[in-house]
mmCIF file of C-alpha atoms in Angstrom:
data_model
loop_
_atom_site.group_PDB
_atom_site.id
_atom_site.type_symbol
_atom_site.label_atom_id
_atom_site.label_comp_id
_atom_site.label_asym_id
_atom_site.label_seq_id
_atom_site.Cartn_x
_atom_site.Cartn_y
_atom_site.Cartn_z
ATOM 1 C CA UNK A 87 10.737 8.764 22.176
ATOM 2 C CA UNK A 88 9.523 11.839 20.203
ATOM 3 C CA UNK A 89 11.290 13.104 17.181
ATOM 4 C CA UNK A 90 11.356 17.079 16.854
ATOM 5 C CA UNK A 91 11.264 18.704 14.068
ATOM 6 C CA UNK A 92 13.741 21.370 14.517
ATOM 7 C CA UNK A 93 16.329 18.548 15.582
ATOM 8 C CA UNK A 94 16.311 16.892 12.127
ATOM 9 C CA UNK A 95 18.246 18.379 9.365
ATOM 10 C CA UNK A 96 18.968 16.747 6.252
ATOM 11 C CA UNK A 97 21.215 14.460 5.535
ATOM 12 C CA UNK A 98 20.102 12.660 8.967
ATOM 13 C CA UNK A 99 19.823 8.899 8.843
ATOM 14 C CA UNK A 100 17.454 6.788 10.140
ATOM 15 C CA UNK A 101 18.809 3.685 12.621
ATOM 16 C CA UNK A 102 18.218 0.676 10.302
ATOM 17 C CA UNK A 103 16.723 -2.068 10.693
ATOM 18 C CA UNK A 104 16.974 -5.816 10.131
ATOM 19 C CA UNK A 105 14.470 -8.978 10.125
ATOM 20 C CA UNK A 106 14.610 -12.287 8.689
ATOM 21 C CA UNK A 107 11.752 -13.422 6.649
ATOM 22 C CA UNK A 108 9.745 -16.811 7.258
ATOM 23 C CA UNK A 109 6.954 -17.920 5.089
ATOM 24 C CA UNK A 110 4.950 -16.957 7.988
ATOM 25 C CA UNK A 111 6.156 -13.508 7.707
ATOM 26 C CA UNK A 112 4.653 -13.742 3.867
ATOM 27 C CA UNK A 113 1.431 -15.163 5.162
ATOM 28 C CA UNK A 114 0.384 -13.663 8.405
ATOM 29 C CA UNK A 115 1.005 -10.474 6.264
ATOM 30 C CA UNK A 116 -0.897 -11.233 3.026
ATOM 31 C CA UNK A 117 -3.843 -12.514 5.945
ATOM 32 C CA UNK A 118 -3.422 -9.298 7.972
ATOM 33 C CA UNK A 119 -4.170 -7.528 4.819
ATOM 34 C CA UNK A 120 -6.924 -9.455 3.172
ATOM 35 C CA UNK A 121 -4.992 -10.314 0.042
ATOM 36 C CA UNK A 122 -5.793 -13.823 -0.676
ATOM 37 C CA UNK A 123 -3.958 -14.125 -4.159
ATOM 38 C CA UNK A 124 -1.725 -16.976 -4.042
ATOM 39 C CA UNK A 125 1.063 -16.006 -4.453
ATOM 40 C CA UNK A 126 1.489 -14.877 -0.891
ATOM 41 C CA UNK A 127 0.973 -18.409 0.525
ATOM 42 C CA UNK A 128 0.843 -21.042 -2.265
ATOM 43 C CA UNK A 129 4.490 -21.463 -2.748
ATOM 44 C CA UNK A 130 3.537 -24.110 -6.024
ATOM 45 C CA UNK A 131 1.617 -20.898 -7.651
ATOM 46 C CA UNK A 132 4.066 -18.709 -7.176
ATOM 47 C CA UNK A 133 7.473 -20.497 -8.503
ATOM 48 C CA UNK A 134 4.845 -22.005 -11.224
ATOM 49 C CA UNK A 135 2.981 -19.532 -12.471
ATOM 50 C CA UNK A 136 4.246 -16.471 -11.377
ATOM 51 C CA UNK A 137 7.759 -17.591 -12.135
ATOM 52 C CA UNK A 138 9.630 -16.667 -9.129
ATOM 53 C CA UNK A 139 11.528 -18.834 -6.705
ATOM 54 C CA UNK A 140 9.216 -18.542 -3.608
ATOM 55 C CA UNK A 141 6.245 -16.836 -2.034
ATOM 56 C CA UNK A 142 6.538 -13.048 -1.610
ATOM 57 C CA UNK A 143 5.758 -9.986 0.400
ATOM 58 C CA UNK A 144 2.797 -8.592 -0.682
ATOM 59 C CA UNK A 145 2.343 -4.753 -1.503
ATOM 60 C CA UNK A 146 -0.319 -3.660 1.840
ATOM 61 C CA UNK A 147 2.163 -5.422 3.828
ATOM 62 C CA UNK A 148 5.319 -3.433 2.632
ATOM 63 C CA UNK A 149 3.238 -0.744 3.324
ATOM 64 C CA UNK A 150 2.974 -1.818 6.754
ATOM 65 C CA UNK A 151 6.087 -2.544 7.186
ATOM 66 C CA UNK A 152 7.180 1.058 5.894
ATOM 67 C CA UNK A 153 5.319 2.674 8.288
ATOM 68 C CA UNK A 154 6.396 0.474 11.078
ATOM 69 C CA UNK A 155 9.648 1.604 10.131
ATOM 70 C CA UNK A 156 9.370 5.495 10.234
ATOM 71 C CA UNK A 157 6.864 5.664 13.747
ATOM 72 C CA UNK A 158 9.718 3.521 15.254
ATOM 73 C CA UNK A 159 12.137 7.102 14.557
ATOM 74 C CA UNK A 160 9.355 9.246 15.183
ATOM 75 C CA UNK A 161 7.752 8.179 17.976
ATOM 76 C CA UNK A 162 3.938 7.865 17.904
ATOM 77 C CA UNK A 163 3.148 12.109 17.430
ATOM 78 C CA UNK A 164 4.641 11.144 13.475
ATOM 79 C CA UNK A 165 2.215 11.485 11.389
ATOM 80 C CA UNK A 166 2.716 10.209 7.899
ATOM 81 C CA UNK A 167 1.208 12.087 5.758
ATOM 82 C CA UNK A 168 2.225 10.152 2.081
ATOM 83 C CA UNK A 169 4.227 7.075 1.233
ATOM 84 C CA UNK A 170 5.314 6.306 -2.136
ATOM 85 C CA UNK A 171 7.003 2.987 -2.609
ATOM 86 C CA UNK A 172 8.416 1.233 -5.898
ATOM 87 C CA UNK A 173 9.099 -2.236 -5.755
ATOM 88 C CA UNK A 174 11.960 -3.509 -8.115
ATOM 89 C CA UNK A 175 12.330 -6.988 -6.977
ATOM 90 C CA UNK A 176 10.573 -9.244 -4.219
ATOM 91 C CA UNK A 177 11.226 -10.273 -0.601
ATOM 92 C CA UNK A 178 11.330 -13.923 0.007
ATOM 93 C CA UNK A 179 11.521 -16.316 2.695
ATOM 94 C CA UNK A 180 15.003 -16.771 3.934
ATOM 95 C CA UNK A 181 15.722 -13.266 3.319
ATOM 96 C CA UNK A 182 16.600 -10.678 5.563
ATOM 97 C CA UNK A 183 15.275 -7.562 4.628
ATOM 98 C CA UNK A 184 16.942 -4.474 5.653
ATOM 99 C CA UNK A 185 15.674 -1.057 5.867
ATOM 100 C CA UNK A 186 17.732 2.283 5.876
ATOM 101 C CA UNK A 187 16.279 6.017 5.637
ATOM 102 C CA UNK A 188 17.875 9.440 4.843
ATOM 103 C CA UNK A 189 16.792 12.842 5.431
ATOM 104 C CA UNK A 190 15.866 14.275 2.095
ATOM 105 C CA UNK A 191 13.967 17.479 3.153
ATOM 106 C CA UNK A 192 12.627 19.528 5.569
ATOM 107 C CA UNK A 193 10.191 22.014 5.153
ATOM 108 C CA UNK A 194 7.239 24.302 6.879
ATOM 109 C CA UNK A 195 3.948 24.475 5.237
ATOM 110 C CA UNK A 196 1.649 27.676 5.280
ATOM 111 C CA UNK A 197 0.079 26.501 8.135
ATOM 112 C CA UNK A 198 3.508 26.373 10.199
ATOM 113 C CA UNK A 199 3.551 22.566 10.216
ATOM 114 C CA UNK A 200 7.154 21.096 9.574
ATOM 115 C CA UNK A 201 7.504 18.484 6.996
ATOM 116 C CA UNK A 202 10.513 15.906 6.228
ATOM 117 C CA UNK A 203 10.322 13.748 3.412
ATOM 118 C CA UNK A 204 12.762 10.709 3.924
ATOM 119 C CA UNK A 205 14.139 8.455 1.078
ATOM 120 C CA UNK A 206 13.783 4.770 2.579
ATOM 121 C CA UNK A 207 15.632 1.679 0.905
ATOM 122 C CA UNK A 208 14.630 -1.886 1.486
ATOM 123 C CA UNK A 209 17.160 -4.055 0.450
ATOM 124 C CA UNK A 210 17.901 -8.132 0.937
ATOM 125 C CA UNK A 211 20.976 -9.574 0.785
ATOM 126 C CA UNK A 212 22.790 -6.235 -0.721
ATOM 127 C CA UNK A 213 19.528 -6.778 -3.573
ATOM 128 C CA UNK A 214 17.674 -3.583 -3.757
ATOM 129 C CA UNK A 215 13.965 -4.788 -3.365
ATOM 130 C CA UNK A 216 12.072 -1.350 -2.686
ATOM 131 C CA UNK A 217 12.587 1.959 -2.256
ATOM 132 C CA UNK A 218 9.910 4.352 -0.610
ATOM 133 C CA UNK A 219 9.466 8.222 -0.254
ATOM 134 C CA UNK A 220 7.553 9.787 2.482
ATOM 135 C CA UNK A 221 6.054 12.788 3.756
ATOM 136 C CA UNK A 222 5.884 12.640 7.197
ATOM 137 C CA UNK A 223 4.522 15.598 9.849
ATOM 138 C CA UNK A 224 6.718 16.373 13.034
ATOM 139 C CA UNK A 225 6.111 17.861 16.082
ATOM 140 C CA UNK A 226 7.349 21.417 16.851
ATOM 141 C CA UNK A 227 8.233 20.288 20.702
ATOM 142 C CA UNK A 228 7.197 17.500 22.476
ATOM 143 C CA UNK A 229 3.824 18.388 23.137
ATOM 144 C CA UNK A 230 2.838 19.980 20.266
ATOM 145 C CA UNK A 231 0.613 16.930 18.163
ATOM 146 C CA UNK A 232 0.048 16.446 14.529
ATOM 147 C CA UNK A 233 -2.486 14.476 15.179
ATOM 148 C CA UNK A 234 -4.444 17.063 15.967
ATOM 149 C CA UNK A 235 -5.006 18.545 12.607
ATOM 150 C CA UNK A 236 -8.085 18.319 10.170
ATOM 151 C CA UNK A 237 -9.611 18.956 7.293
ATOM 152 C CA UNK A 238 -7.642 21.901 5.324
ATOM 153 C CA UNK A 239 -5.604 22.125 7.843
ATOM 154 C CA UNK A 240 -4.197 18.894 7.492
ATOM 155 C CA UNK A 241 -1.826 18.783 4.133
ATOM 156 C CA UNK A 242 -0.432 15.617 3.732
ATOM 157 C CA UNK B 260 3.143 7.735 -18.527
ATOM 158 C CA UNK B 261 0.642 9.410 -21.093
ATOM 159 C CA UNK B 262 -3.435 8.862 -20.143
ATOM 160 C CA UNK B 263 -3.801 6.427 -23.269
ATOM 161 C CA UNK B 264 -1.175 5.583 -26.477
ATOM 162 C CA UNK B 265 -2.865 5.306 -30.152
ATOM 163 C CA UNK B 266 -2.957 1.313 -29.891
ATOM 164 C CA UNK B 267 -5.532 1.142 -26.862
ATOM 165 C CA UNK B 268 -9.070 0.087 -27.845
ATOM 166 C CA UNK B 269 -10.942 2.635 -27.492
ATOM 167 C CA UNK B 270 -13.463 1.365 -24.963
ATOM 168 C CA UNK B 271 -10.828 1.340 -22.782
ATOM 169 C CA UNK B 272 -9.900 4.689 -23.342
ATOM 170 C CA UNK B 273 -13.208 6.102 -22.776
ATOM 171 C CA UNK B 274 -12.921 4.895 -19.500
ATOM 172 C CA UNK B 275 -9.737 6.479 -18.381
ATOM 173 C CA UNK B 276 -10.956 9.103 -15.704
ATOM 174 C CA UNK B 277 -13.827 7.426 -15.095
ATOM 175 C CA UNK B 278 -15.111 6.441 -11.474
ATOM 176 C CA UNK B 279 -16.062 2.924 -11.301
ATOM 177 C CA UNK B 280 -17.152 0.294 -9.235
ATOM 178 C CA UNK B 281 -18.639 2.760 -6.125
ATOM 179 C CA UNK B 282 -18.572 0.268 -3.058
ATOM 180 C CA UNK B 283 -19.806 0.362 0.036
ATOM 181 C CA UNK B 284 -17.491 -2.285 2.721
ATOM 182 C CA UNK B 285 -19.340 -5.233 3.686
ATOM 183 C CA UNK B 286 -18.057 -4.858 6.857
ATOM 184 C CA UNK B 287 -16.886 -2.204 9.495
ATOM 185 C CA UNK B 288 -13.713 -1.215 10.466
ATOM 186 C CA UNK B 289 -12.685 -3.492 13.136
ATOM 187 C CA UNK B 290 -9.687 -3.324 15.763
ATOM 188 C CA UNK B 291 -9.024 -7.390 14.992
ATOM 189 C CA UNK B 292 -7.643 -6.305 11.661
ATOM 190 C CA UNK B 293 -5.271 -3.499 13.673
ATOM 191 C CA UNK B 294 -3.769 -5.953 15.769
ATOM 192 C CA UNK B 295 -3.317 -8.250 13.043
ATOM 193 C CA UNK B 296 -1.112 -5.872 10.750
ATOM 194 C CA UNK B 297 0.648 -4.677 13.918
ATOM 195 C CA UNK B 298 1.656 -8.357 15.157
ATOM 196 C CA UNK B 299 2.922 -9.000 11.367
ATOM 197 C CA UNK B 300 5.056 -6.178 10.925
ATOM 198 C CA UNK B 301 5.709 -6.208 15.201
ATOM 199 C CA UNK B 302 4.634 -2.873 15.033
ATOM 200 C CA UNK B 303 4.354 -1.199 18.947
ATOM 201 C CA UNK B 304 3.537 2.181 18.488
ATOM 202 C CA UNK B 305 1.315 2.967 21.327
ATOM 203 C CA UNK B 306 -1.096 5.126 19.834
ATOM 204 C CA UNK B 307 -2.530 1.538 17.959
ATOM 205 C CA UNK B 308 -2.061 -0.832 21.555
ATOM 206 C CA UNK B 309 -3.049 1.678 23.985
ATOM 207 C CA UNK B 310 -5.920 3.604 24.610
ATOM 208 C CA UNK B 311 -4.869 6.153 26.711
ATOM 209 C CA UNK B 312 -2.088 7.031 24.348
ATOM 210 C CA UNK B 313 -4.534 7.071 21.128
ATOM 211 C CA UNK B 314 -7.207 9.220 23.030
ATOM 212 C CA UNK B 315 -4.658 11.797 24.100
ATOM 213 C CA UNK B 316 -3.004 12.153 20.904
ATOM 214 C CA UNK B 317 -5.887 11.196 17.998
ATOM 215 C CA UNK B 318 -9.072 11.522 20.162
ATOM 216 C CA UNK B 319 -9.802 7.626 19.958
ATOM 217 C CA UNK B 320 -8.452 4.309 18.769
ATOM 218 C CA UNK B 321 -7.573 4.360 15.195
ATOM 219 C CA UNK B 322 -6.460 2.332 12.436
ATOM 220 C CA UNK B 323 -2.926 1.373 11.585
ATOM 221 C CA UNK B 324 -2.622 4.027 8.212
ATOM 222 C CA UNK B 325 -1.538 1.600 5.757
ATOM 223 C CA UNK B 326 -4.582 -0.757 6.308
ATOM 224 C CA UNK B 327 -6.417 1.222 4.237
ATOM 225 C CA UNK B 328 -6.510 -0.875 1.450
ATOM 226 C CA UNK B 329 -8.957 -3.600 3.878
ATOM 227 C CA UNK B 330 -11.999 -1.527 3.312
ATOM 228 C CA UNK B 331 -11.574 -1.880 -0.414
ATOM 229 C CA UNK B 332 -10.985 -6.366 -0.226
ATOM 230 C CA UNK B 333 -13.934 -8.031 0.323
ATOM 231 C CA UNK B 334 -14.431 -11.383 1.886
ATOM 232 C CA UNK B 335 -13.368 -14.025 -0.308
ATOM 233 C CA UNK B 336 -16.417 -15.913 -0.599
ATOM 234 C CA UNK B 337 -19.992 -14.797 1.177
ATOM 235 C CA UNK B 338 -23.541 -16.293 0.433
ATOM 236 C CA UNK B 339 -24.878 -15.247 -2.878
ATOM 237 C CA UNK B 340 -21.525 -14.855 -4.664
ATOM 238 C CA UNK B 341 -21.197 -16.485 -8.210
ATOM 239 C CA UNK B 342 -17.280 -16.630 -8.240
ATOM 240 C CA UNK B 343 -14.160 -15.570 -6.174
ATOM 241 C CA UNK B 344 -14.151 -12.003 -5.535
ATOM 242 C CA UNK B 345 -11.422 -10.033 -5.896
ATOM 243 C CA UNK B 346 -9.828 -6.300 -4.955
ATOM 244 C CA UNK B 347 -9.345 -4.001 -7.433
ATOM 245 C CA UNK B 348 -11.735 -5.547 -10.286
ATOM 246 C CA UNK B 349 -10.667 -2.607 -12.918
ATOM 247 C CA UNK B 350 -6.735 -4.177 -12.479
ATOM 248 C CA UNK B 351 -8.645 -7.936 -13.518
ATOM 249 C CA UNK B 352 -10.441 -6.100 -15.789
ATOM 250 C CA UNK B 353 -7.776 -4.280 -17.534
ATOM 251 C CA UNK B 354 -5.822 -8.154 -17.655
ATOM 252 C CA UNK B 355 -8.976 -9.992 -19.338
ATOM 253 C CA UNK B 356 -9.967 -7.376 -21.640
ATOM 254 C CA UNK B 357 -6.024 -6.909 -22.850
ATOM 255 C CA UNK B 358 -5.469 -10.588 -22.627
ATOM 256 C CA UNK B 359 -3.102 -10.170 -20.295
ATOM 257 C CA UNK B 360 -2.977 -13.207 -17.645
ATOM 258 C CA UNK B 361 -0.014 -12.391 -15.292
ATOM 259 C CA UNK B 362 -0.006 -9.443 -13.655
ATOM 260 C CA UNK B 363 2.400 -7.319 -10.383
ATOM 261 C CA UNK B 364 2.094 -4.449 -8.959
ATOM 262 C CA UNK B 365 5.329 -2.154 -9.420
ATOM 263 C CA UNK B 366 4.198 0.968 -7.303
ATOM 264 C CA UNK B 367 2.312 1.878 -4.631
ATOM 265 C CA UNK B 368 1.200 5.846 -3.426
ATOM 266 C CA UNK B 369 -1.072 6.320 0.107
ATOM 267 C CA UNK B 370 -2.151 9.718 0.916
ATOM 268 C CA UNK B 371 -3.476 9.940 4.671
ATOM 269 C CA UNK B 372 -6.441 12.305 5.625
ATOM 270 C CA UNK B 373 -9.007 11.694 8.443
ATOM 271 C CA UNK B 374 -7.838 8.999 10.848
ATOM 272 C CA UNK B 375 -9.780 5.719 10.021
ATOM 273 C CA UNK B 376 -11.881 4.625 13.097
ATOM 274 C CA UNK B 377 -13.433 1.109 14.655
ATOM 275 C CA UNK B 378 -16.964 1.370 13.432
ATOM 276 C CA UNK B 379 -16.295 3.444 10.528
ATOM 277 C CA UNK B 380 -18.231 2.243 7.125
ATOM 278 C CA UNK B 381 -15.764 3.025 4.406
ATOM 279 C CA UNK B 382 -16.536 3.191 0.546
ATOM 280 C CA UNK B 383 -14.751 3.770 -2.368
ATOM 281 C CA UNK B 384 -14.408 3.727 -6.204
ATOM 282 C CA UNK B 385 -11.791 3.203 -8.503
ATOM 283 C CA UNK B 386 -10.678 5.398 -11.500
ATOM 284 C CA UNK B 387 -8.345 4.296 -13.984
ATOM 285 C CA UNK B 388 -5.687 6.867 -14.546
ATOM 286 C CA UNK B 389 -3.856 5.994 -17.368
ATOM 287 C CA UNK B 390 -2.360 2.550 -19.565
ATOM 288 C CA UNK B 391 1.001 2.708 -21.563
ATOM 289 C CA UNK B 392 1.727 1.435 -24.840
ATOM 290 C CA UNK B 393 3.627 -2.414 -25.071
ATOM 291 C CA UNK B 394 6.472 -2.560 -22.889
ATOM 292 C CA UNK B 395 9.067 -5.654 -22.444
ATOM 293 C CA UNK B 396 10.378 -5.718 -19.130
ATOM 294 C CA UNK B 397 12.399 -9.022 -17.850
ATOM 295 C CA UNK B 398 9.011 -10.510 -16.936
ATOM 296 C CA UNK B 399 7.515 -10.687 -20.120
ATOM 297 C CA UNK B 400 5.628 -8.160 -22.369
ATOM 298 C CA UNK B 401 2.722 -6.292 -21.860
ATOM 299 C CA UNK B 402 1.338 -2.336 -20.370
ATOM 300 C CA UNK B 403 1.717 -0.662 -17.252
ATOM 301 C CA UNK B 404 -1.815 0.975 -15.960
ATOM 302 C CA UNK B 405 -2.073 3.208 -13.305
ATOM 303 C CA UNK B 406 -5.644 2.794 -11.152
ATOM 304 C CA UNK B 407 -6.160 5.328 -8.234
ATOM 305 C CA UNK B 408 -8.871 4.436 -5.216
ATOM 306 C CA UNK B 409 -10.126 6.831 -3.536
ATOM 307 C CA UNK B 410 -11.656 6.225 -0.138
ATOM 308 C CA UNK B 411 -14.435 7.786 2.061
ATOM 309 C CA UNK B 412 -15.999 7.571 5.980
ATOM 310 C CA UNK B 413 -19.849 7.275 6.607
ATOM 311 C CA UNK B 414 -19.570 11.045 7.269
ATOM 312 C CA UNK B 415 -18.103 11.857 3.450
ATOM 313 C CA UNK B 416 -15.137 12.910 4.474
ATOM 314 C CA UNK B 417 -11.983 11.483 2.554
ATOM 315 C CA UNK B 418 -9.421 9.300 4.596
ATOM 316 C CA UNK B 419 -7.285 8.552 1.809
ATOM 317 C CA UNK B 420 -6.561 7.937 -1.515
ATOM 318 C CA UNK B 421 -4.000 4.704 -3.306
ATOM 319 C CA UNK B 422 -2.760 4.655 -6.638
ATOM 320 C CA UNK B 423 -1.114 1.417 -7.936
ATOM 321 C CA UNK B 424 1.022 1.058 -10.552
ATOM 322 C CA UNK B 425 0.249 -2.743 -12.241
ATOM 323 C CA UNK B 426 2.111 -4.347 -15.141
ATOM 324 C CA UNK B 427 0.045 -7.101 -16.880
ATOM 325 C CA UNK B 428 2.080 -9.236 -19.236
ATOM 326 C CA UNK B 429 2.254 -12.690 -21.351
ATOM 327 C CA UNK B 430 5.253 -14.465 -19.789
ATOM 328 C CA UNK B 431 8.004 -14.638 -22.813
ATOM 329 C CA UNK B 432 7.023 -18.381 -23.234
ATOM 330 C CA UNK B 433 3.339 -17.700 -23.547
ATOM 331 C CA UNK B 434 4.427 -14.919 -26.051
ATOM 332 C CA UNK B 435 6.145 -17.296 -28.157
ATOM 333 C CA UNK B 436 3.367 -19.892 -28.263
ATOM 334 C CA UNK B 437 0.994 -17.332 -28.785
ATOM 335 C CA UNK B 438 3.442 -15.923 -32.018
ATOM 336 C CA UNK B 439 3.696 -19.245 -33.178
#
């Protein structure tokens, strides 16, 4: 699947998606991203020290799953050129985190690249957790490739 | 947030814009860590599982974008080190020198440039933006700081650049004690 640019408009939403969290969830993605602080796996640390009920998603992995999240609408010529993502409250084991994305803006840059920025909510449980904004290239057609640009051509 | 309020030493203030901490990885990028992030977030875009896919479309295999923050953690322990080592030392530095000893992150910003590569050698510094005044927040009390890292390839060309947002704060419980 390949999302076009001139087929998005704003106001579009993004197909949401759903996954439960496991502790393994937490740690294969604290371990995926090098982030050894315990509170990503040492559930003792975390309701002790930290004061929270349970180990947590860590911030490279919400990353990761962000970006999961917008290739799977865009289809792999996306490129994602920013993400900016607050966190307001964590995601635990036992949740099941949910992820919705509007449409915010489209625009074309000087060099004739089109640009949407999406506004992305990750929520558990009706709990707003984290909410991310995103510049993200498009493809003109299907075989045109943002990939393909570099250097000051490329202005993410 | 303004770069530094009245109440901030001012050795910390005279670092504010500063780049610090220039590392080199200790490691190269490496696929493993690709497939990794991928299987944890169940990620299938081709261009990261297949090659054929990723040459057409970025000339080569590449890195999942939002690993960039590996090539900035080092290993946890490796011969010669004295103590734990740890990502982002000017975020422990800010929370020992402020004696501040819990700390979160609150945001996150990733800019993408060049595609990171298998085999590239990627270093990076860290520049401390800015650090608010005391704030009370339902965690305890304590100052936001905002540190940006700025990442390079062997070939000096920039592949991307994080800014964090972290909150380091005495726990209300610790601030009593500490008031008492």
């Amino acid at each position: 699947m390949t999302t076009v640019f001139g087929s998005v408009s704003v106001g579009d939403k993004l197909p949401p998606l759903g996954y439960d969290v496991t502790p393994t969830t937490v740690v294969l993605g604290a371990l995926a991203s090098r982030d050894w602080r315990p509170m990503h796996h040492d559930h003792k640390f975390a309701t002790e020290r930290n004061g929270v009920r349970d180990i947590f998603l860590n911030t490279p992995n919400q990353a990761a799953w962000f970006e999961r999240y917008i290739t799977d609408w865009t289809g792999p010529r996306g490129r994602i050129g920013r993400m900016r993502f607050r966190m307001h409250d964590s995601i635990f084991p036992g949740d099941r985190m949910m992820f919705s994305g509007d449409v915010v803006d489209t625009v074309i840059d000087e060099t004739g690249q089109g640009w949407v920025s999406l506004d992305i909510q990750l929520t558990a449980a009706d709990r707003p957790c984290t909410s991310c904004t995103a510049r993200v290239a498009l493809p003109s057609d299907p075989s045109d490739n943002p990939w393909s640009l570099r250097g000051d051509g490329w202005r993410p | 947030m303004t770069p530094a309020p009245i109440d901030l030493p001012d050795d910390l203030i005279a670092l504010i814009g500063v780049p610090q901490y220039p590392v080199t990885a200790d490691f190269p990028v490496e696929r493993g860590y690709a497939w990794n992030t991928l299987a944890a977030t169940e990620n299938a875009n081709p261009i990261y599982w297949d090659d054929t896919v990723a040459d057409a479309l970025t000339g080569g295999p590449t890195m999942p974008l939002a690993t960039l923050s590996l090539w900035m953690r080092p290993h946890r322990w490796q011969p010669g080190a004295e103590a734990e080592q740890v990502a982002l030392q000017v975020h422990f530095d800010l929370k020992a020198r402020l004696g501040l000893p819990e700390a979160i992150m609150s945001d996150n910003t990733l800019i993408f440039h060049e595609p990171v590569r298998p085999g590239d050698v990627i270093r990076h510094h860290q520049v401390l933006r800015s650090v608010s005044g005391i704030k009370t927040t339902k965690l305890g009390t304590g100052r936001f700081w905002v540190i940006d890292v700025e990442y390079h390839n062997q070939r000096g060309e920039m592949v991307g650049v994080e800014s964090y947002t972290g909150f380091g704060y005495q726990r209300p419980d610790e601030t009593e004690e500490v008031a008492a």
